[in-house]
Coordinates of C-alpha atoms and ligand atoms in Angstrom, one line a residue:
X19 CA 0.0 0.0 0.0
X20 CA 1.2 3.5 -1.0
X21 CA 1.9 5.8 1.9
X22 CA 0.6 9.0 0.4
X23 CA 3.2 11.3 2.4
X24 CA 4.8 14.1 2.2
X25 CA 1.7 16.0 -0.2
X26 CA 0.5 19.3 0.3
X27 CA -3.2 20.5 0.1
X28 CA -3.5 22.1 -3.5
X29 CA -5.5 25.2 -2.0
X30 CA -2.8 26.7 0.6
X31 CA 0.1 24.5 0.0
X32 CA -0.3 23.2 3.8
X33 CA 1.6 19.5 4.7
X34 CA -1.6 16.9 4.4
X35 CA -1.7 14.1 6.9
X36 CA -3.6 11.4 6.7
X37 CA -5.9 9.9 8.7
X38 CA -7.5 6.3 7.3
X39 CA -8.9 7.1 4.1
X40 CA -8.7 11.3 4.1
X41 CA -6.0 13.2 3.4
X42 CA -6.0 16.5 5.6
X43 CA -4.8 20.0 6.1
X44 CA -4.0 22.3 9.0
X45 CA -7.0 24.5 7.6
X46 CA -9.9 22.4 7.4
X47 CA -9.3 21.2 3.3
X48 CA -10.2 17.3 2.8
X49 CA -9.2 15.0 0.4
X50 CA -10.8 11.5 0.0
X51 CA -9.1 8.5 -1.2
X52 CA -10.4 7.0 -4.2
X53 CA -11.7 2.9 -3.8
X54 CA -8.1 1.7 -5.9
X55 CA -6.6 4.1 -3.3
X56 CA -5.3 7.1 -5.3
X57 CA -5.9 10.7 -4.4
X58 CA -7.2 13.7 -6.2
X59 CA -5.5 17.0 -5.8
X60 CA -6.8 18.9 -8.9
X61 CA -9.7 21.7 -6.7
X62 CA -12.0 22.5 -9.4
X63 CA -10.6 25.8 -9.4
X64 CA -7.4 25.0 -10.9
X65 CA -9.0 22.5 -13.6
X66 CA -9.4 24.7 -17.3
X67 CA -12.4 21.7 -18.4
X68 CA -13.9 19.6 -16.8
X69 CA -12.3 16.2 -17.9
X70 CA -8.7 17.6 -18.3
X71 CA -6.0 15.6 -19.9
X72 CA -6.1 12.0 -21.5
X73 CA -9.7 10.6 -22.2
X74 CA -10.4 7.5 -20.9
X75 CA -10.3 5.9 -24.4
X76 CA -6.9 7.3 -25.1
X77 CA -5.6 5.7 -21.4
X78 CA -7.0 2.3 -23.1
X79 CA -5.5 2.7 -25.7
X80 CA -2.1 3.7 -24.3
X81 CA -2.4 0.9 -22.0
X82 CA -3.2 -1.7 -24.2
X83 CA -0.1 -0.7 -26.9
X84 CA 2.8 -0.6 -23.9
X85 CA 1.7 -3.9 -22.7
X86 CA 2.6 -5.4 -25.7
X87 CA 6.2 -4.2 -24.5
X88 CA 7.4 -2.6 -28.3
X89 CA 8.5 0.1 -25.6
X90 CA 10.4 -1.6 -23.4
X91 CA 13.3 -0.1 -24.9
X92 CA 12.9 3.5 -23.9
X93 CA 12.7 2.0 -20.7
X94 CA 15.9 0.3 -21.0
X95 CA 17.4 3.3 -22.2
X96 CA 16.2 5.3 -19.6
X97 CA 18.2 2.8 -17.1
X98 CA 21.2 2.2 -19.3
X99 CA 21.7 6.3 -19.1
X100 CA 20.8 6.8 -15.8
X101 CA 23.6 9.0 -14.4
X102 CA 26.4 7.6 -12.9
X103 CA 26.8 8.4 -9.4
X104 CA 23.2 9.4 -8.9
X105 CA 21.6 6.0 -7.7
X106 CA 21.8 5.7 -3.9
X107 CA 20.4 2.7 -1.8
X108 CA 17.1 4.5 -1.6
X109 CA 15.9 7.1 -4.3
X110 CA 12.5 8.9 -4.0
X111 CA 10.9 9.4 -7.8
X112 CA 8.3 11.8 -9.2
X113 CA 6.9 10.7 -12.3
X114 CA 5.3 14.0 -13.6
X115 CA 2.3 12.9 -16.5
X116 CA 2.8 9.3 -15.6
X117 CA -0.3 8.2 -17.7
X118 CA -1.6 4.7 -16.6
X119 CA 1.8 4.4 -15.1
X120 CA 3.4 2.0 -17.1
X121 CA 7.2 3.4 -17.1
X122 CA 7.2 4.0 -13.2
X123 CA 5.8 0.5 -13.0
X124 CA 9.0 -0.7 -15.3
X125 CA 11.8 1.2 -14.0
X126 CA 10.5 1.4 -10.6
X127 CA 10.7 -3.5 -10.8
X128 CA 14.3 -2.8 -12.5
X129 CA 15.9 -0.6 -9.9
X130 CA 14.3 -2.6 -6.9
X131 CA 15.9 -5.9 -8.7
X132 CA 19.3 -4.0 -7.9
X133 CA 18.5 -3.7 -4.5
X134 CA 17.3 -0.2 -4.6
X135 CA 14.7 1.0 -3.0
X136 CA 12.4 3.1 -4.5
X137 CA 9.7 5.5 -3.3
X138 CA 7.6 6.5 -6.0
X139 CA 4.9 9.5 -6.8
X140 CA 3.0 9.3 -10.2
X141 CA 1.1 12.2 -11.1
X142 CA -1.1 12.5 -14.1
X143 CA -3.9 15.5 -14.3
X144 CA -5.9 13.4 -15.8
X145 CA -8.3 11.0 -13.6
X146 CA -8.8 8.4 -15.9
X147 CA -5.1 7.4 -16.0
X148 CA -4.6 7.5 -12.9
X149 CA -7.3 5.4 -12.0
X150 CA -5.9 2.9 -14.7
X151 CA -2.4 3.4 -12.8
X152 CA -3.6 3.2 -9.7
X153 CA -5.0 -0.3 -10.2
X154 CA -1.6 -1.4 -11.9
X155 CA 0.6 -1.2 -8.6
X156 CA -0.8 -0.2 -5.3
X157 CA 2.8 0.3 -4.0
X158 CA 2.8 4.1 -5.6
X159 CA 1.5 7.6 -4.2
X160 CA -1.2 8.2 -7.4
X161 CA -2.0 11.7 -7.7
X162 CA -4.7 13.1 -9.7
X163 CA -2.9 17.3 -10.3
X164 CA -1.1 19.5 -12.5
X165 CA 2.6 20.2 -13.4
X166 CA 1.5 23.6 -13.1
X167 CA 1.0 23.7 -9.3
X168 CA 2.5 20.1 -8.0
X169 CA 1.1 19.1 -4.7
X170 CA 4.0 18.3 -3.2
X171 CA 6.8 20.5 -1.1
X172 CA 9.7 22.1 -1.9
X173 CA 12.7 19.3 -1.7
X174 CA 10.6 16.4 -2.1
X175 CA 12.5 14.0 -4.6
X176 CA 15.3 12.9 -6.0
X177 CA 14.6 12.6 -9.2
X178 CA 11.3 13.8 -11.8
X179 CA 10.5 12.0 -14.6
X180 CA 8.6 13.5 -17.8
X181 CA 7.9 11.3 -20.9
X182 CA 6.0 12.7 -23.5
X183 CA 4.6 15.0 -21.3
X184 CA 4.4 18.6 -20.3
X185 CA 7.2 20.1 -18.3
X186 CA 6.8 22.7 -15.8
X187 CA 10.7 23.7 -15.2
X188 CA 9.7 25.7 -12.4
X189 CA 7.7 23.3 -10.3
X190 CA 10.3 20.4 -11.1
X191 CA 13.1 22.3 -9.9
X192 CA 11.0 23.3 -6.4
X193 CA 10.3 19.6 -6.1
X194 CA 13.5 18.1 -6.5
X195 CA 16.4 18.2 -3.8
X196 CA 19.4 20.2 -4.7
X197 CA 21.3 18.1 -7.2
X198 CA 18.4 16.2 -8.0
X199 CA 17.7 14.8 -11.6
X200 CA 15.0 15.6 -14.1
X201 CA 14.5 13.2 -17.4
X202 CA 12.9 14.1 -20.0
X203 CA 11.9 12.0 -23.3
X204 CA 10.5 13.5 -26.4
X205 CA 10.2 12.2 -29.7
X206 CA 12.2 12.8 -32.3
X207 CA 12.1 13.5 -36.3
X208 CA 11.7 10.0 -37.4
X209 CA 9.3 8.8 -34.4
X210 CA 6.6 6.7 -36.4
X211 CA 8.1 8.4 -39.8
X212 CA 6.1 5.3 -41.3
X213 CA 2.6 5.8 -40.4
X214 CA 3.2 9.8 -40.5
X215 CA 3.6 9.2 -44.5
X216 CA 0.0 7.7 -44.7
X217 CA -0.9 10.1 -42.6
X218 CA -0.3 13.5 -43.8
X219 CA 0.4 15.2 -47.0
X220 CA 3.7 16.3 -46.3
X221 CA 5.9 15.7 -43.4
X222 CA 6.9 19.5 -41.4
X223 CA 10.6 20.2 -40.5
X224 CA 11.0 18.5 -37.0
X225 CA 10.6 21.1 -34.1
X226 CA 12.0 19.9 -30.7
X227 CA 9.4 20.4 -28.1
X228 CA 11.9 22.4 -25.9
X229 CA 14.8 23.8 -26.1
X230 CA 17.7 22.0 -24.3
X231 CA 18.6 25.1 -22.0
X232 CA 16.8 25.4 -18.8
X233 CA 17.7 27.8 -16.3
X234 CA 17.6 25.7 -12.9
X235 CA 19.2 23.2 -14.6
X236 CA 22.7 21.5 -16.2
X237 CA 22.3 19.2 -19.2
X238 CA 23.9 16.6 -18.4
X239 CA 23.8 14.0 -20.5
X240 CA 21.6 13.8 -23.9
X241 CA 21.2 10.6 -25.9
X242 CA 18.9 9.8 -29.1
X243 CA 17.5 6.2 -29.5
X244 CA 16.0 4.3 -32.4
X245 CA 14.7 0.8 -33.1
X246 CA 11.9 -0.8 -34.8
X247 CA 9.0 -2.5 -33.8
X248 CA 6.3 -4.2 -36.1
X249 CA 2.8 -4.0 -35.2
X250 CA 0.7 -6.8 -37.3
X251 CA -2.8 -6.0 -36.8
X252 CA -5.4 -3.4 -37.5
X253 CA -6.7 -2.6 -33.7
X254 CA -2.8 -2.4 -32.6
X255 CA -2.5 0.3 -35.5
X256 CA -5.3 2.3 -34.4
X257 CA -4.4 1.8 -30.3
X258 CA -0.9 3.4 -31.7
X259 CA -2.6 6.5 -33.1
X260 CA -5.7 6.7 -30.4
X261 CA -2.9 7.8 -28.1
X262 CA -1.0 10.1 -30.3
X263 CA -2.0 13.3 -31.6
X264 CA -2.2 12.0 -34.6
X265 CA -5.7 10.8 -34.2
X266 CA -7.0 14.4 -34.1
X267 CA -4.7 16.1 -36.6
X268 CA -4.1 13.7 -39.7
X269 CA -6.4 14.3 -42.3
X270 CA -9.0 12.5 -43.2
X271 CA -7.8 10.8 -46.1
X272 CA -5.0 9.8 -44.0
X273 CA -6.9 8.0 -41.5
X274 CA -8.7 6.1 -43.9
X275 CA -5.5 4.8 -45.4
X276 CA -4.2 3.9 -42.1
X277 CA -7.7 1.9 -41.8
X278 CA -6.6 -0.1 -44.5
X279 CA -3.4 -0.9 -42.6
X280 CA -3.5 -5.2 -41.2
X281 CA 1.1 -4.6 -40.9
X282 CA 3.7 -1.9 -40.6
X283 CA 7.1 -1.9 -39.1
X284 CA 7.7 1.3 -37.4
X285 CA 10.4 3.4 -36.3
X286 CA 10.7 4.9 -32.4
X287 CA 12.9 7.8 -32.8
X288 CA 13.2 9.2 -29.2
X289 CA 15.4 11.9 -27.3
X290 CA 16.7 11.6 -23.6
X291 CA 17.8 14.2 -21.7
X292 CA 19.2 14.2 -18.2
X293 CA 19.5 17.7 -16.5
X294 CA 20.8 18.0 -12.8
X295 CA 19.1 21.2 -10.5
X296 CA 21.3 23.7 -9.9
X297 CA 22.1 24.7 -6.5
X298 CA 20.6 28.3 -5.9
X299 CA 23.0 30.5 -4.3
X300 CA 22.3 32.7 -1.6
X301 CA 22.8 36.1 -1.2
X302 CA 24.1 36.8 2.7
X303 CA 23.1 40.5 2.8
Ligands
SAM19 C1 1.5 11.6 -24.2 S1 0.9 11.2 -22.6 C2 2.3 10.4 -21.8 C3 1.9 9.6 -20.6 C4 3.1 8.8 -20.0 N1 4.2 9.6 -19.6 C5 3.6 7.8 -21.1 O1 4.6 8.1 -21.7 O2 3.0 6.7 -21.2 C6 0.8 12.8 -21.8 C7 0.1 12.8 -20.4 O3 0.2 14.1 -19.8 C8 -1.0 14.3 -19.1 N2 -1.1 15.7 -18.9 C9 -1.5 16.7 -19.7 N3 -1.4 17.9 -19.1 C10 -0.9 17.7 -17.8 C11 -0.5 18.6 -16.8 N4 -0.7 19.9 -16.8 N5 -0.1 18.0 -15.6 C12 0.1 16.7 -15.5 N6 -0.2 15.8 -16.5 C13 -0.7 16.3 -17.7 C14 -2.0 13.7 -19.9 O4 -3.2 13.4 -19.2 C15 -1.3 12.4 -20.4 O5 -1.5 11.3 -19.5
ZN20 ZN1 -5.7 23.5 2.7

């Protein structure tokens, strides 16, 4: 059972504690667990629609394609670059837009099968994954919130994952411990090059979804990986692009061709980058 510590009430930023299955703050805010034990900290307030994030079709869909395991090696290359030095006997992880949890899940069985041991916070804003997550592993704090305003104090990890997701550089860095590290993966230009072909018209110039300077942060270490994977059936095809983008923007005509689709090998074409916080100075007045 996850411990749920060390959160803080999303209204004043007060340390919850926890009493059975509610989730309290100093000032009278309360927080119920949900059945599969995860906790909601998005206040309606801070929500922009009402069912923000993945839909629960897309979660399905995400869940059913990484199960099949054509992903496992982003997960392997996650470990194989982790930074040397950085992995401790015990390692607390944020895993910010964890979806239905599926990389935590992975990286969290390889590191304990070194004898680590991990203490891990997945947070997704939308509820749908993390109900999907939260029946995957009951050994993980599952948050329902936003990068934008993480429930959590200042200090809290040791390292914060993001894959395929959207950063917030400033609530990463107030989360993680001085020298802590922050991951992020993004796709590069060739990711799915195959199916983008039958997909759209033309293929645009590849534009990193960041740049690779942050501010609180070092780069240090960035690695591209590629390898193929063959999907050979129709409903893996379209569980691929139900949790893409793609779904939404390809064109018509390019939907329909991918319809037609029983086979295709595809490339994964993805980008790691390891950044270590900076340690703020202080000015002694
Ligand atoms: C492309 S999915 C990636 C999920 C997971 N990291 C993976 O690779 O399987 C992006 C995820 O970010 C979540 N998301 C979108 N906006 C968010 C926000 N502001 N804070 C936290 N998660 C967010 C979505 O609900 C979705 O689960
Ligand atoms: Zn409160």
């Amino acid at each position: 059972m996850s411990t749920l510590e060390n959160l803080s009430c999303p209204i004043d930023a007060a340390p919850l504690s926890r009493v059975e299955r509610v989730l309290k703050c100093p000032h009278g805010h309360t927080y119920d667990l949900a059945k599969t034990g995860y906790i909601n900290l998005l206040p309606v307030q801070n929500k922009r629609s009402k069912d923000p994030g993945d839909s629960k079709e897309m979660v399905a869909a995400r869940q059913a394609f990484l199960n099949q395991q054509h992903y496992l090696p982003i997960v392997n290359a996650v470990l194989s670059s982790w930074p040397q030095g950085a992995l401790s006997d015990k390692i607390s992880l944020l895993d910010a837009g964890c979806g239905e949890g599926y990389y935590l899940d992975k990286l969290a069985c390889q590191l304990s099968s070194q004898g680590i041991e991990v203490t891990r916070t997945g947070l997704d804003i939308s509820k749908w994954a993390i109900l999907a997550a939260s029946k995957r592993d009951k050994d993980v704090s599952w948050v329902v919130g936003s990068n934008a305003s993480l429930p959590m104090p200042e200090q809290s990890f040791d390292a914060v994952l993001c894959l395929f997701g959207f950063p917030v550089f400033d609530e990463f860095s107030r989360v993680l411990k001085d020298n802590g590290l922050l991951l992020l993966v993004e796709s590069g230009a060739d990711h799915l090059i195959e199916l983008r072909r039958i997909l759209y018209p033309a293929i645009h110039d590849y534009k990193p979804t960041f740049t690779s300077e942050l501010s609180d942060f070092d780069l240090i270490l960035e690695q591209a990986e590629s390898f193929t994977f063959n999907l050979d059936s129709q409903a893996q095809i379209q569980q691929l692009l139900s949790m893409t983008p793609h779904i939404h923007k390809a064109s018509y005509d390019g939907r329909a061709a991918a319809m037609l689709l029983n086979a295709i090998t595809l490339t994964a074409d993805i980008k790691l980058r390891w950044y270590r916080k900076k340690i703020k100075e202080v000015n002694h007045v």
